[in-house]
Amino acid sequence: MAQLLELTLNGRPRVDAVPDNMLLLDYLRESVGLTGTKTGCDGGECGACTVLIDDVPLLSCLTLAASVNGRRVDTVESLGENGELSAVQRGFHEKLGSQCGYCTPGFIMASVGLLRRNPAPSDDEIQEALGSNICRCTGYVKIIEAVKFAAQLNAEGTAP
Amino acid sequence: MNESAPIRNIGDYVPMVDGPEKVSGRALYTADILEPGMLAGRIYRSPYAHAEILEVDTSKALALPGVKAVVTGADCDKTFGVLPISRSEHPIARERVRYRGEPVAAVAAIDDATAQKALGLITMKVRELPAYFTSKAALALDAVDLHEHKPGNLERDVFFELGDVEEAFSKADLVRQSTYNCAEVCQNQMEMHAAVAQYDAVRGRMTVHASTQVPYYVHLMLSQILDMEMSQIRVVKPYVGGGFGARTETLNIELISALLARKAGGTVRTVVSREETFITHRGRPETDITLKLGMTKTGRITGVECECHQRGGAHSGYGVVTILYAGSMLYAIYDLKNVKYIGKRVLTNTPPCGAFRGHGTVDVRFAFESLLDQMAGELGLDPVDVRRTNYLNAPTFTDNDLMINSYGLPECVDWVERESAWRERRGNLPKGKGLGMACSHYISGASKPVNWTGEPHATVKIKLDFDGSVVVLSGAAEIGQGSSTILVQSVAEVLGLDMSRIRIITGDSDVVPKDNGSYSSRVTFMVGNAAIDAAQNLKQVLVQAAARRLEARPEDIECLGEVYRAGTQDTGASFNEVVEEALKDTGTITVTGNYSTIPESHGGRKYRGSAIGGTMGYSYSAQVVEVTVDEETGVVTVDKVWVAHDCGKALNRLTVEGQVQGSVWMGMGQAMSEETGYHDGLLLTANMLDYRVPTIQDSPPIETGIVESNDPHGPFGAKEAGEGSLAGFLPALTNAIEDAIGVRFDDLPVTPDRVFAAIEKRERALARAAARKKSA
Ligand code: FES
Ligand code: FES
């Protein structure tokens, strides 16, 4: 069975018919073609698929597409303005919070969610907010630096 | 007078050239390739650990609507494998299955659900064989051979003795022997394995996109498996989500996808699950080590005897090389004279192991640095001083003929000793806290490539055209380690140009020169040197052109990057003007740069296989780990790590730091939580909850020092930065735990269960001793 899904995806209204059992992750990647959101595991283990649903970071691999009807969904592709990188994106790029980049969209969306509710997080708060995202490359040291740098850019208002 | 000067970037903090793509979601990985009409590939895997295949029935699967192709072992009688001497693996099992999860058949269907459904319709009939899940069981005299050509399930045994070990032990003041066990660990890179194979039936051409570290090997193996001319194959490496050695070897996934695509006459995308990614394995083998060291009372090592058994899994893979590294890399860090090594690489009914970051060196280094620390303690010596007592005197050749030109280990040790305040703090920390240290090293690429063809080790091309753009063409696989950034930096540096003028294209066999791939930390050293050579050749062309334009002699031309001039009074010609002049003769310019290692670096002939371990430059690393042990729960917390890495010269401080931190952290995973577990060959830990990778909350701050020993052969003096710091963490951790609670752990990982059990044992022993004292 399929359902009608109406949502605001990356700021644009959108309507699709989706099978009942389709995961939000597969809807984004395979149906819409927003492949920035990654699949890193068989379900709920890694955080690579993190997106914002009404500003709250959630795992799109554990979310049914149909369940976001009427909601606002933001993926990594929504970030930045006029082609400029957003503060969190700049942080991950300039501070090397991203090496292979595979975990990066998930970390970035979890960080955006954190900074939207807590603009100046402590190290502990960053670690807690990113506690269910796995990165296999960085050792996390520079991810923490990236988020702090982003918070600083936001405070200065120097990035979109 | 012209004020411009060449632009420099070497030694700066340079963000990666492909970073913007990664942070914006625009970077396309293999699984992100979407093509209309593309088929979904799925693999049917053996439920048996060891069995003779009597029948594989795929008729029902083939009859399922939507299924476009089914392949089994019958579709391919060719074998593959990374080492030319041991290509014994079929992409799809024939006659026998040797581990649970080995591919037996594969399906291409219109979508994933149909492919998955088709797998459920496949059946197999077998005659089960005895299966062996430990080295010991596989080596038993009555064990059935996994492979006919490997009697006794011994993939390779290695023996060498250089010097006189018995004599060395007799001269020692202290001789100790210990046994160590390191669990099998997996790379578990974040991107699950994937391949997209496109078969063009009209032209008989095959294009494969694969998440690989070595597109060239994939190219070779596709040709072999498909029985196709290499010229009819194109291999593309999209963005790759980490490798750590799992993707050095060609994997059955890309080969099976290609077999399916050819049979279906179309495009097949196979994205395997996390579970299957684990089962495909190629990680570090479970290793049992018996190590014996002799030491004088001043801490000088007199002799070493090491026996190492690796449970290699069901196929040869890299096995021979791994077991040889474990022996040869005992050397090249300390000055060792009398060394005996016995290595056994064993075939077992578990997924095949491979070349995990720190290939072959890590577990042996753990044993060595542990025993060193233990003996230092017994002799009342400071562990740091014991390392100092055994330094090499570089430049030198080791006893097994490894060439060492630069040796920054002493500076690394000094750095971590100072920064951790080792002298002041060790022994003076509160109860339950401890400090431990250890050293490690690694090669900057194997001096002899696996496939010896007589070509240079690395080749880079640079294209310069009418638009003044400098395009670097390289086959070096960017897998997140930053190789593309290093190559752009190197070319920009030589030409004195801003990096923004340089573009790089990698990873498409139709466009870029062949490269031996991203493994054994070879890229910065070998491809970096080739890039420098190419850039110098381009500079020569530009200097000649500038001389013509400025009517001066080439030797009088000065290159300032954006300006070329003849002497300081000359206003000179702009880069674009010089390019215009240069193109007049030849049109579009392409230059080539090459690099080859020198014969002295190829290792000696002291024993069979002694070329393994030879490199142009060894990196060195020292680290201090601080821990807190909770004696109530057995939980060990790493409070902080200080690591110093001798990378010769940090071409890019940002990426060097990132690589060193990533290595240390990966060592932490192996030391503290990661291990595979099997039940009758069934992998029980094929997800990231049971295979415990440290989270951000488990991970310590890592203070990173860079030591620059300026290797005479390295590109701008550089050596590797991405592997050498991994191994040191393991023994530094157990040494720190010993310092904290007086208990030494010789088996990895050191889980809270193990710590708790050991503390209980220690308490019982203490209580018994107290009771004895009382009654006496
Ligand atoms: S894909 Fe791993 S948690 Fe969603
Ligand atoms: S950057 Fe590779 S997994 Fe995080």
mmCIF file of N, CA and C in Angstrom, chain B residues 197-255:
data_model
loop_
_atom_site.group_PDB
_atom_site.id
_atom_site.type_symbol
_atom_site.label_atom_id
_atom_site.label_comp_id
_atom_site.label_asym_id
_atom_site.label_seq_id
_atom_site.Cartn_x
_atom_site.Cartn_y
_atom_site.Cartn_z
ATOM 1 N N ALA B 197 28.454 -1.979 -11.648
ATOM 2 C CA ALA B 197 29.080 -2.494 -12.870
ATOM 3 C C ALA B 197 28.155 -2.219 -14.050
ATOM 4 N N GLN B 198 28.729 -1.625 -15.090
ATOM 5 C CA GLN B 198 27.947 -1.299 -16.289
ATOM 6 C C GLN B 198 28.538 -2.062 -17.463
ATOM 7 N N TYR B 199 27.736 -2.936 -18.041
ATOM 8 C CA TYR B 199 28.248 -3.689 -19.185
ATOM 9 C C TYR B 199 27.628 -3.142 -20.463
ATOM 10 N N ASP B 200 28.488 -2.780 -21.377
ATOM 11 C CA ASP B 200 28.053 -2.277 -22.670
ATOM 12 C C ASP B 200 28.149 -3.449 -23.648
ATOM 13 N N ALA B 201 27.003 -4.089 -23.865
ATOM 14 C CA ALA B 201 27.008 -5.316 -24.661
ATOM 15 C C ALA B 201 27.332 -5.031 -26.122
ATOM 16 N N VAL B 202 27.006 -3.838 -26.590
ATOM 17 C CA VAL B 202 27.271 -3.500 -27.992
ATOM 18 C C VAL B 202 28.771 -3.474 -28.256
ATOM 19 N N ARG B 203 29.498 -2.851 -27.357
ATOM 20 C CA ARG B 203 30.947 -2.734 -27.552
ATOM 21 C C ARG B 203 31.735 -3.801 -26.801
ATOM 22 N N GLY B 204 31.058 -4.564 -25.977
ATOM 23 C CA GLY B 204 31.777 -5.548 -25.167
ATOM 24 C C GLY B 204 32.697 -4.890 -24.151
ATOM 25 N N ARG B 205 32.251 -3.766 -23.598
ATOM 26 C CA ARG B 205 33.083 -3.042 -22.627
ATOM 27 C C ARG B 205 32.464 -3.078 -21.241
ATOM 28 N N MET B 206 33.310 -3.087 -20.252
ATOM 29 C CA MET B 206 32.840 -3.131 -18.860
ATOM 30 C C MET B 206 33.367 -1.915 -18.098
ATOM 31 N N THR B 207 32.467 -1.215 -17.417
ATOM 32 C CA THR B 207 32.879 -0.129 -16.522
ATOM 33 C C THR B 207 32.449 -0.495 -15.110
ATOM 34 N N VAL B 208 33.381 -0.422 -14.180
ATOM 35 C CA VAL B 208 33.045 -0.742 -12.792
ATOM 36 C C VAL B 208 33.423 0.421 -11.887
ATOM 37 N N HIS B 209 32.447 0.894 -11.135
ATOM 38 C CA HIS B 209 32.694 1.863 -10.062
ATOM 39 C C HIS B 209 32.786 1.061 -8.768
ATOM 40 N N ALA B 210 33.828 1.255 -8.023
ATOM 41 C CA ALA B 210 33.963 0.450 -6.812
ATOM 42 C C ALA B 210 34.565 1.249 -5.672
ATOM 43 N N SER B 211 34.147 0.907 -4.460
ATOM 44 C CA SER B 211 34.683 1.538 -3.256
ATOM 45 C C SER B 211 36.001 0.854 -2.923
ATOM 46 N N THR B 212 37.034 1.206 -3.662
ATOM 47 C CA THR B 212 38.310 0.496 -3.531
ATOM 48 C C THR B 212 39.451 1.444 -3.199
ATOM 49 N N GLN B 213 40.501 0.902 -2.617
ATOM 50 C CA GLN B 213 41.724 1.668 -2.377
ATOM 51 C C GLN B 213 42.698 1.533 -3.535
ATOM 52 N N VAL B 214 42.491 0.518 -4.369
ATOM 53 C CA VAL B 214 43.434 0.268 -5.454
ATOM 54 C C VAL B 214 42.675 -0.061 -6.744
ATOM 55 N N PRO B 215 42.260 0.968 -7.477
ATOM 56 C CA PRO B 215 41.529 0.710 -8.736
ATOM 57 C C PRO B 215 42.332 -0.173 -9.700
ATOM 58 N N TYR B 216 43.631 -0.037 -9.664
ATOM 59 C CA TYR B 216 44.472 -0.835 -10.556
ATOM 60 C C TYR B 216 44.322 -2.337 -10.283
ATOM 61 N N TYR B 217 44.293 -2.717 -9.023
ATOM 62 C CA TYR B 217 44.102 -4.140 -8.717
ATOM 63 C C TYR B 217 42.723 -4.609 -9.178
ATOM 64 N N VAL B 218 41.728 -3.763 -8.995
ATOM 65 C CA VAL B 218 40.381 -4.131 -9.448
ATOM 66 C C VAL B 218 40.415 -4.364 -10.957
ATOM 67 N N HIS B 219 41.116 -3.487 -11.642
ATOM 68 C CA HIS B 219 41.247 -3.600 -13.100
ATOM 69 C C HIS B 219 41.884 -4.948 -13.483
ATOM 70 N N LEU B 220 42.986 -5.275 -12.823
ATOM 71 C CA LEU B 220 43.683 -6.543 -13.095
ATOM 72 C C LEU B 220 42.772 -7.737 -12.839
ATOM 73 N N MET B 221 42.098 -7.690 -11.696
ATOM 74 C CA MET B 221 41.296 -8.847 -11.303
ATOM 75 C C MET B 221 40.034 -8.978 -12.161
ATOM 76 N N LEU B 222 39.456 -7.844 -12.561
ATOM 77 C CA LEU B 222 38.291 -7.920 -13.454
ATOM 78 C C LEU B 222 38.685 -8.600 -14.756
ATOM 79 N N SER B 223 39.834 -8.223 -15.276
ATOM 80 C CA SER B 223 40.298 -8.803 -16.528
ATOM 81 C C SER B 223 40.460 -10.314 -16.374
ATOM 82 N N GLN B 224 41.029 -10.703 -15.235
ATOM 83 C CA GLN B 224 41.266 -12.119 -14.986
ATOM 84 C C GLN B 224 39.954 -12.895 -14.823
ATOM 85 N N ILE B 225 39.075 -12.335 -14.013
ATOM 86 C CA ILE B 225 37.825 -13.034 -13.688
ATOM 87 C C ILE B 225 36.870 -13.060 -14.869
ATOM 88 N N LEU B 226 36.781 -11.955 -15.594
ATOM 89 C CA LEU B 226 35.850 -11.878 -16.719
ATOM 90 C C LEU B 226 36.462 -12.444 -17.994
ATOM 91 N N ASP B 227 37.773 -12.720 -17.927
ATOM 92 C CA ASP B 227 38.488 -13.160 -19.115
ATOM 93 C C ASP B 227 38.306 -12.138 -20.243
ATOM 94 N N MET B 228 38.502 -10.880 -19.870
ATOM 95 C CA MET B 228 38.376 -9.790 -20.833
ATOM 96 C C MET B 228 39.707 -9.064 -20.954
ATOM 97 N N GLU B 229 39.958 -8.508 -22.119
ATOM 98 C CA GLU B 229 41.136 -7.676 -22.307
ATOM 99 C C GLU B 229 41.077 -6.495 -21.334
ATOM 100 N N MET B 230 42.230 -6.145 -20.767
ATOM 101 C CA MET B 230 42.235 -4.997 -19.866
ATOM 102 C C MET B 230 41.802 -3.726 -20.578
ATOM 103 N N SER B 231 42.083 -3.657 -21.877
ATOM 104 C CA SER B 231 41.723 -2.451 -22.634
ATOM 105 C C SER B 231 40.221 -2.281 -22.770
ATOM 106 N N GLN B 232 39.457 -3.326 -22.487
ATOM 107 C CA GLN B 232 37.998 -3.229 -22.592
ATOM 108 C C GLN B 232 37.349 -2.921 -21.244
ATOM 109 N N ILE B 233 38.194 -2.656 -20.261
ATOM 110 C CA ILE B 233 37.672 -2.440 -18.904
ATOM 111 C C ILE B 233 38.016 -1.024 -18.455
ATOM 112 N N ARG B 234 37.074 -0.398 -17.777
ATOM 113 C CA ARG B 234 37.335 0.903 -17.174
ATOM 114 C C ARG B 234 36.955 0.804 -15.699
ATOM 115 N N VAL B 235 37.838 1.268 -14.845
ATOM 116 C CA VAL B 235 37.542 1.247 -13.416
ATOM 117 C C VAL B 235 37.504 2.678 -12.899
ATOM 118 N N VAL B 236 36.435 2.989 -12.198
ATOM 119 C CA VAL B 236 36.277 4.323 -11.630
ATOM 120 C C VAL B 236 36.166 4.195 -10.117
ATOM 121 N N LYS B 237 36.911 5.021 -9.441
ATOM 122 C CA LYS B 237 36.812 5.064 -7.983
ATOM 123 C C LYS B 237 36.127 6.369 -7.594
ATOM 124 N N PRO B 238 34.871 6.309 -7.183
ATOM 125 C CA PRO B 238 34.203 7.529 -6.716
ATOM 126 C C PRO B 238 34.784 7.931 -5.348
ATOM 127 N N TYR B 239 34.128 8.814 -4.633
ATOM 128 C CA TYR B 239 34.544 9.071 -3.250
ATOM 129 C C TYR B 239 34.479 7.748 -2.490
ATOM 130 N N VAL B 240 35.430 7.545 -1.598
ATOM 131 C CA VAL B 240 35.473 6.297 -0.833
ATOM 132 C C VAL B 240 35.391 6.625 0.658
ATOM 133 N N GLY B 241 34.475 5.963 1.331
ATOM 134 C CA GLY B 241 34.236 6.239 2.746
ATOM 135 C C GLY B 241 35.132 5.446 3.665
ATOM 136 N N GLY B 242 36.444 5.633 3.502
ATOM 137 C CA GLY B 242 37.400 4.968 4.383
ATOM 138 C C GLY B 242 37.809 3.610 3.851
ATOM 139 N N GLY B 243 38.993 3.188 4.227
ATOM 140 C CA GLY B 243 39.473 1.900 3.749
ATOM 141 C C GLY B 243 40.210 1.161 4.848
ATOM 142 N N PHE B 244 41.280 1.786 5.353
ATOM 143 C CA PHE B 244 42.091 1.218 6.435
ATOM 144 C C PHE B 244 42.627 -0.159 6.078
ATOM 145 N N GLY B 245 42.709 -0.428 4.791
ATOM 146 C CA GLY B 245 43.270 -1.705 4.341
ATOM 147 C C GLY B 245 42.241 -2.716 3.885
ATOM 148 N N ALA B 246 40.985 -2.536 4.276
ATOM 149 C CA ALA B 246 39.960 -3.524 3.903
ATOM 150 C C ALA B 246 39.766 -3.559 2.397
ATOM 151 N N ARG B 247 40.097 -2.435 1.746
ATOM 152 C CA ARG B 247 39.807 -2.330 0.323
ATOM 153 C C ARG B 247 41.067 -2.285 -0.517
ATOM 154 N N THR B 248 42.172 -2.745 0.067
ATOM 155 C CA THR B 248 43.393 -2.840 -0.721
ATOM 156 C C THR B 248 43.246 -3.973 -1.715
ATOM 157 N N GLU B 249 42.747 -5.081 -1.222
ATOM 158 C CA GLU B 249 42.503 -6.212 -2.106
ATOM 159 C C GLU B 249 41.222 -5.975 -2.888
ATOM 160 N N THR B 250 41.177 -6.485 -4.080
ATOM 161 C CA THR B 250 39.919 -6.514 -4.808
ATOM 162 C C THR B 250 38.973 -7.420 -4.030
ATOM 163 N N LEU B 251 37.739 -6.992 -3.878
ATOM 164 C CA LEU B 251 36.782 -7.780 -3.113
ATOM 165 C C LEU B 251 35.850 -8.528 -4.056
ATOM 166 N N ASN B 252 35.269 -9.606 -3.550
ATOM 167 C CA ASN B 252 34.379 -10.377 -4.431
ATOM 168 C C ASN B 252 33.175 -9.558 -4.889
ATOM 169 N N ILE B 253 32.835 -8.504 -4.141
ATOM 170 C CA ILE B 253 31.640 -7.718 -4.469
ATOM 171 C C ILE B 253 31.743 -7.067 -5.849
ATOM 172 N N GLU B 254 32.890 -6.456 -6.139
ATOM 173 C CA GLU B 254 33.006 -5.807 -7.454
ATOM 174 C C GLU B 254 33.083 -6.847 -8.579
ATOM 175 N N LEU B 255 33.683 -7.989 -8.268
ATOM 176 C CA LEU B 255 33.796 -9.027 -9.299
ATOM 177 C C LEU B 255 32.428 -9.658 -9.589
#
